[in-house]
Backbone as numpy.savetxt, mean C-alpha at the origin, in Angstrom:
# Nx Ny Nz CAx CAy CAz Cx Cy Cz
19.51 -14.37 -4.82 18.83 -13.55 -3.43 18.06 -14.13 -1.94
18.73 -13.81 -1.26 18.54 -14.34 0.00 17.04 -13.83 0.64
16.52 -14.49 1.13 15.48 -13.45 1.64 15.43 -13.79 2.99
15.59 -12.49 3.47 15.48 -12.52 5.45 13.21 -13.40 5.77
13.98 -13.86 6.36 12.63 -14.41 7.67 12.17 -14.25 8.48
12.83 -12.81 9.05 13.15 -11.61 10.43 11.95 -11.38 9.87
10.77 -10.87 11.15 9.97 -10.33 10.99 10.55 -8.53 10.27
9.74 -7.73 9.80 9.91 -6.78 9.43 9.88 -5.63 10.39
10.77 -5.09 10.45 10.83 -4.42 12.43 9.36 -2.99 12.09
9.10 -2.44 10.99 7.88 -1.69 10.33 6.65 -2.40 10.67
6.81 -4.04 9.74 5.33 -4.54 10.38 5.24 -4.91 11.69
5.60 -5.19 12.26 6.11 -5.23 13.51 5.12 -4.41 14.26
5.69 -3.23 14.39 5.11 -1.74 14.60 3.43 -1.60 14.55
3.77 -1.75 12.90 2.07 -2.05 13.12 1.31 -2.66 13.53
1.51 -4.08 13.07 0.45 -5.55 13.60 0.61 -4.74 15.51
1.35 -4.90 15.70 1.39 -4.34 17.32 0.23 -2.70 17.71
0.75 -2.17 16.84 -0.75 -1.26 17.47 -1.87 -1.17 16.37
-1.96 -2.36 15.25 -3.38 -2.45 15.03 -4.12 -3.18 16.46
-3.71 -4.27 16.61 -3.20 -4.94 18.00 -4.12 -4.20 19.12
-3.27 -3.90 19.48 -3.01 -3.26 20.89 -5.18 -1.62 20.24
-5.22 -1.77 18.87 -6.43 -1.03 19.58 -7.83 -1.87 18.80
-7.01 -3.03 18.31 -8.35 -4.04 18.07 -8.72 -3.33 16.95
-8.06 -3.35 15.81 -8.15 -2.48 14.55 -8.01 -3.95 13.96
-8.38 -3.81 12.25 -8.01 -4.40 11.01 -7.26 -3.91 9.64
-6.56 -4.44 9.24 -6.45 -3.66 8.02 -6.73 -4.12 6.99
-6.31 -4.00 5.80 -6.23 -4.28 4.59 -5.64 -3.45 3.05
-4.56 -4.62 1.94 -4.22 -3.65 1.79 -4.20 -3.74 -0.33
-3.77 -2.53 -0.93 -4.12 -2.97 -1.76 -2.92 -2.84 -2.87
-2.46 -3.85 -3.25 -0.54 -3.35 -4.14 -0.96 -3.49 -5.41
-0.21 -2.11 -6.46 0.39 -2.41 -7.67 2.02 -2.38 -7.72
3.01 -1.60 -8.12 4.07 -1.64 -7.70 5.31 -2.31 -6.95
4.57 -2.94 -5.99 5.31 -3.89 -4.83 4.38 -5.31 -4.77
3.65 -5.50 -5.62 2.97 -7.24 -5.65 3.04 -7.91 -4.44
2.81 -7.23 -3.94 1.91 -8.12 -2.22 3.79 -7.45 -0.92
4.04 -7.71 -1.58 5.16 -6.99 -0.63 4.93 -6.08 0.99
4.00 -5.75 0.82 3.81 -5.32 1.90 2.90 -5.88 2.70
1.58 -7.26 2.43 1.34 -8.50 2.90 1.64 -9.48 2.73
2.83 -9.29 1.99 4.06 -10.86 2.26 4.70 -9.69 3.88
5.31 -8.65 4.36 5.55 -7.57 5.52 4.54 -8.52 6.22
3.74 -8.12 6.46 2.69 -8.07 7.78 2.36 -9.29 7.94
2.42 -10.89 7.37 1.85 -11.92 7.53 3.21 -12.87 7.86
4.42 -11.57 7.61 5.90 -12.55 8.35 5.52 -12.09 9.59
4.37 -11.77 10.64 4.37 -10.89 12.02 3.72 -12.21 12.61
4.45 -12.65 14.17 3.48 -13.53 14.67 2.00 -12.62 15.14
0.87 -12.60 14.45 -0.14 -12.40 15.57 -1.20 -11.60 14.69
-0.04 -11.20 13.66 -0.53 -10.39 12.06 -2.07 -11.44 11.76
-2.58 -12.04 12.38 -3.68 -12.29 11.14 -4.75 -12.68 12.33
-4.53 -11.75 13.44 -5.34 -10.68 13.84 -5.74 -9.32 13.89
-5.28 -9.04 12.67 -5.31 -7.69 12.44 -5.03 -7.63 10.98
-4.82 -8.62 9.90 -4.25 -8.23 8.64 -5.83 -9.14 8.32
-6.73 -8.36 6.87 -7.40 -9.61 6.62 -7.15 -9.42 5.31
-6.42 -9.27 4.73 -6.46 -9.46 2.85 -5.41 -8.84 2.38
-4.91 -8.90 0.95 -5.05 -7.29 0.06 -5.30 -8.36 -1.58
-5.46 -6.88 -2.16 -5.10 -7.17 -3.65 -4.32 -6.93 -4.14
-3.87 -7.63 -5.29 -2.56 -6.83 -5.87 -3.37 -7.25 -7.65
-3.13 -5.47 -7.79 -3.53 -4.31 -8.81 -3.11 -4.07 -9.84
-2.09 -5.16 -10.42 -0.81 -4.38 -11.24 -0.89 -3.90 -12.21
-1.49 -5.10 -13.15 -2.14 -4.33 -14.51 -2.96 -3.12 -13.95
-3.22 -2.33 -15.16 -3.62 -1.20 -14.85 -5.45 -1.13 -14.90
-6.04 -2.27 -14.85 -7.36 -2.13 -15.78 -8.01 -2.99 -14.51
-7.23 -4.23 -13.61 -7.30 -4.56 -12.03 -7.40 -3.87 -11.41
-6.93 -2.98 -10.97 -7.49 -2.26 -10.31 -8.82 -1.01 -9.85
-9.12 -1.94 -11.48 -10.72 -1.47 -10.83 -11.32 -2.65 -10.62
-11.52 -3.96 -11.39 -11.37 -4.75 -11.18 -11.86 -5.93 -9.30
-9.89 -5.13 -9.13 -10.21 -6.32 -7.60 -10.19 -4.77 -6.29
-10.19 -3.62 -6.84 -9.69 -2.59 -5.59 -11.16 -1.42 -5.56
-12.07 -1.47 -6.97 -12.93 -0.68 -6.49 -12.65 0.55 -7.27
-11.38 0.62 -8.27 -11.47 1.86 -9.14 -12.09 2.67 -9.78
-12.56 3.92 -9.79 -13.55 4.12 -10.95 -12.84 4.04 -12.31
-13.57 3.37 -13.16 -13.00 3.77 -14.47 -12.72 5.16 -14.94
-13.24 5.95 -14.43 -13.03 7.71 -14.95 -12.30 8.12 -14.81
-11.78 7.34 -13.47 -10.63 8.15 -12.19 -9.24 7.41 -13.81
-9.29 6.34 -13.86 -8.23 5.41 -14.45 -8.03 6.34 -15.85
-9.03 6.36 -15.94 -9.56 7.20 -17.63 -8.52 8.73 -17.49
-9.11 9.49 -16.22 -8.79 10.86 -16.65 -7.71 11.57 -15.93
-6.71 10.08 -14.97 -5.50 10.29 -14.43 -4.47 8.72 -14.41
-5.00 8.20 -14.91 -4.05 6.57 -15.21 -3.38 6.04 -13.86
-2.75 5.15 -14.07 -2.45 4.09 -12.59 -1.41 4.80 -11.90
-1.15 5.96 -12.39 0.17 6.44 -11.45 -0.60 7.82 -11.09
-1.11 8.06 -10.12 -1.66 9.06 -9.60 -2.43 8.77 -8.20
-2.09 10.38 -7.71 -3.03 10.30 -6.36 -4.22 10.07 -6.02
-5.23 10.50 -7.32 -6.66 9.99 -7.37 -7.17 8.23 -6.64
-6.05 8.09 -7.81 -5.86 6.48 -8.33 -5.68 5.73 -6.70
-4.80 6.01 -5.96 -4.06 5.49 -5.23 -5.41 5.83 -3.89
-5.63 7.09 -3.74 -6.93 7.20 -2.72 -7.97 6.50 -2.78
-8.58 5.80 -4.65 -9.57 5.28 -4.85 -8.80 4.00 -4.79
-7.88 3.21 -4.51 -7.42 1.70 -4.39 -7.49 2.02 -3.00
-6.96 2.14 -1.65 -7.85 2.62 -0.59 -8.79 2.59 -0.18
-9.64 3.58 -0.57 -10.63 3.01 0.01 -11.76 2.19 -0.69
-11.10 1.76 -2.33 -12.35 0.26 -2.50 -11.73 -0.74 -2.04
-10.98 -1.05 -1.10 -10.32 -1.89 -0.41 -10.40 -2.37 0.38
-10.74 -1.02 1.05 -11.35 -1.44 2.23 -12.66 -1.64 2.86
-13.53 -0.64 1.70 -14.90 -0.98 1.80 -15.21 -2.37 1.16
-14.72 -3.21 0.36 -14.72 -4.58 -0.24 -14.27 -5.46 0.88
-13.34 -5.25 2.04 -12.66 -5.93 2.98 -13.58 -5.84 3.89
-13.81 -4.32 4.28 -14.65 -4.43 5.50 -13.75 -4.22 6.75
-12.33 -3.45 6.35 -11.18 -3.41 7.49 -11.76 -1.91 8.32
-10.53 -1.63 9.29 -11.24 -0.51 8.61 -10.06 0.39 9.22
-8.93 -0.21 8.22 -7.90 0.52 7.52 -8.06 0.09 6.44
-7.09 0.94 5.15 -6.25 0.38 3.91 -5.35 1.05 4.12
-4.37 0.82 3.06 -3.28 1.25 2.52 -2.68 0.49 0.93
-2.31 1.55 0.14 -2.70 1.39 -1.23 -1.04 2.30 -1.69
-1.01 1.28 -2.38 0.67 1.80 -3.12 -0.17 1.92 -5.08
1.30 2.45 -5.62 0.92 2.77 -6.85 1.87 3.65 -7.38
2.11 3.24 -8.51 3.76 3.75 -9.05 4.64 3.14 -10.39
5.70 3.64 -9.99 6.95 2.70 -10.94 7.78 2.18 -10.71
8.00 1.18 -10.71 9.61 0.51 -10.11 10.57 0.45 -10.82
9.66 0.98 -12.51 11.50 0.98 -13.46 11.50 -0.32 -13.73
12.54 -0.38 -14.85 13.43 1.00 -15.31 12.34 1.55 -16.56
11.82 2.17 -16.50 10.86 2.64 -18.00 10.41 3.38 -17.24
9.67 4.47 -17.72 8.75 5.72 -17.23 7.70 5.07 -17.72
6.24 5.31 -16.75 5.02 4.92 -17.05 4.92 6.07 -17.03
2.95 6.04 -18.47 2.67 7.29 -18.34 3.47 8.62 -17.96
4.42 8.97 -18.65 5.73 9.55 -18.27 5.96 10.40 -16.90
6.25 8.98 -16.11 6.32 9.50 -15.14 7.75 8.66 -15.30
8.28 8.92 -14.40 10.21 8.21 -14.11 10.09 6.90 -12.77
10.76 6.35 -13.72 10.79 5.17 -12.06 10.91 6.43 -10.73
10.32 5.32 -9.43 10.91 6.20 -8.56 9.08 6.47 -7.56
9.10 6.79 -8.91 7.52 8.09 -8.34 6.58 6.69 -7.91
5.77 7.28 -7.15 5.50 6.11 -6.18 4.13 7.40 -5.55
2.90 6.61 -5.44 1.67 7.48 -4.57 0.85 6.24 -3.81
0.76 6.59 -1.90 0.57 5.79 -1.23 -0.47 6.49 -1.39
-1.66 5.58 -0.53 -2.88 6.77 0.32 -3.33 5.60 1.65
-4.05 6.08 2.58 -4.18 5.17 4.21 -5.89 5.63 3.83
-6.38 4.61 4.15 -8.61 5.00 3.69 -8.20 4.63 5.17
-8.60 5.07 6.33 -9.29 5.27 7.51 -10.70 5.43 7.86
-11.07 5.08 9.05 -12.91 5.80 9.59 -12.64 7.84 9.32
-13.53 8.25 7.98 -14.21 9.22 8.33 -12.57 9.75 7.37
-11.37 9.25 6.78 -10.51 10.10 5.61 -9.92 9.15 5.50
-9.08 9.59 4.29 -7.89 9.16 4.13 -6.86 10.17 3.23
-6.14 9.95 3.84 -4.64 10.66 3.27 -3.57 10.65 2.11
-3.34 10.38 1.85 -2.01 10.96 0.04 -0.98 11.44 0.90
0.46 10.22 0.45 1.51 11.23 -0.29 2.15 10.85 -1.41
3.25 11.61 -2.07 3.99 11.08 -2.47 5.00 10.58 -2.71
5.94 9.82 -3.16 7.31 9.42 -2.88 7.65 9.58 -4.21
9.59 10.13 -4.39 10.16 9.97 -4.74 11.09 8.93 -4.66
11.35 7.87 -4.79 12.72 7.06 -4.44 13.56 7.00 -5.18
15.06 6.87 -4.97 15.94 6.66 -5.32 16.58 5.08 -5.46
16.53 4.54 -6.87 17.89 3.20 -6.82 17.28 2.39 -8.01
17.31 1.33 -7.73 16.91 0.27 -9.23 15.25 -0.31 -8.79
15.36 -1.93 -8.99 13.34 -1.76 -8.83 13.00 -1.99 -7.61
14.44 -3.03 -7.32 14.25 -3.26 -6.02 13.92 -2.91 -4.54
15.02 -1.12 -4.98 15.63 0.23 -3.73 13.85 0.68 -3.48
13.41 0.17 -4.92 12.18 1.44 -5.31 10.80 0.96 -4.42
10.94 -0.88 -4.62 9.71 -1.73 -4.39 9.80 -1.39 -2.95
11.04 -1.99 -2.10 11.52 -1.46 -0.60 11.13 -0.77 0.10
11.35 1.01 -0.53 11.43 2.00 -0.44 9.71 2.28 0.12
9.17 1.43 -1.38 7.66 2.02 -1.07 7.05 0.90 0.18
7.23 -0.04 0.03 6.95 -0.79 1.17 6.44 -0.10 2.55
8.66 0.26 3.40 8.84 1.65 3.94 8.00 2.60 4.47
7.68 3.14 3.52 6.90 4.76 3.08 5.52 4.24 3.68
4.71 3.32 3.11 3.06 2.41 3.67 2.98 2.23 4.81
4.05 1.11 5.13 3.55 1.19 6.38 4.02 1.75 7.20
5.30 3.44 7.27 4.75 4.15 8.13 4.11 5.38 8.08
3.40 5.36 7.22 2.84 6.14 6.31 1.10 5.90 7.29
1.11 4.38 7.28 -0.41 3.42 8.53 0.43 4.25 9.91
2.08 4.02 10.64 1.67 4.39 11.91 1.06 5.39 11.86
1.86 6.33 11.09 1.88 8.10 11.11 0.09 8.15 11.85
-0.64 7.86 10.11 -1.64 8.24 10.82 -2.58 7.91 12.06
-2.44 6.61 12.93 -2.74 5.67 13.54 -2.26 6.51 14.81
-1.07 7.07 15.07 -0.67 8.14 16.06 0.08 7.43 16.45
0.71 6.50 16.09 1.73 5.45 16.91 3.20 5.38 16.24
3.35 6.68 15.48 4.87 6.28 14.68 6.19 6.62 15.82
5.09 6.67 17.42 7.12 6.72 17.69 7.24 5.32 18.31
């Protein structure tokens, strides 16, 4: 496996947008296993905006690390809009970041909680609001995870009004 050491262009745009606005960011990741954080920290200057993140890969870790209420997990499961929203709100609250992004879903190859591979929920929590988006990504595990990183970074840019 070859890894690019070049900064991800979307992550560069996210870091620049947050830096220009004097804002901070945190992440709560499940299926991406830290890839969003790795993309952000690959950008020079990321330490000015990226506070850090958590990886709650197992369902129970979402409650422990991102403050997802147990009743949310019990009622909706790990792969749900409500869970992604709680992950983003929880990590934002725990870190004191201005904004947070969270992702949870199924990278595959097997279904999880009845959801097929490629089912992903993304959430962005910011001042006074939390937005969510459902992703239905195609391909193998690696492709689903990469698409999720791109979607999360794009969602952040869109929420900041910096998509262009």
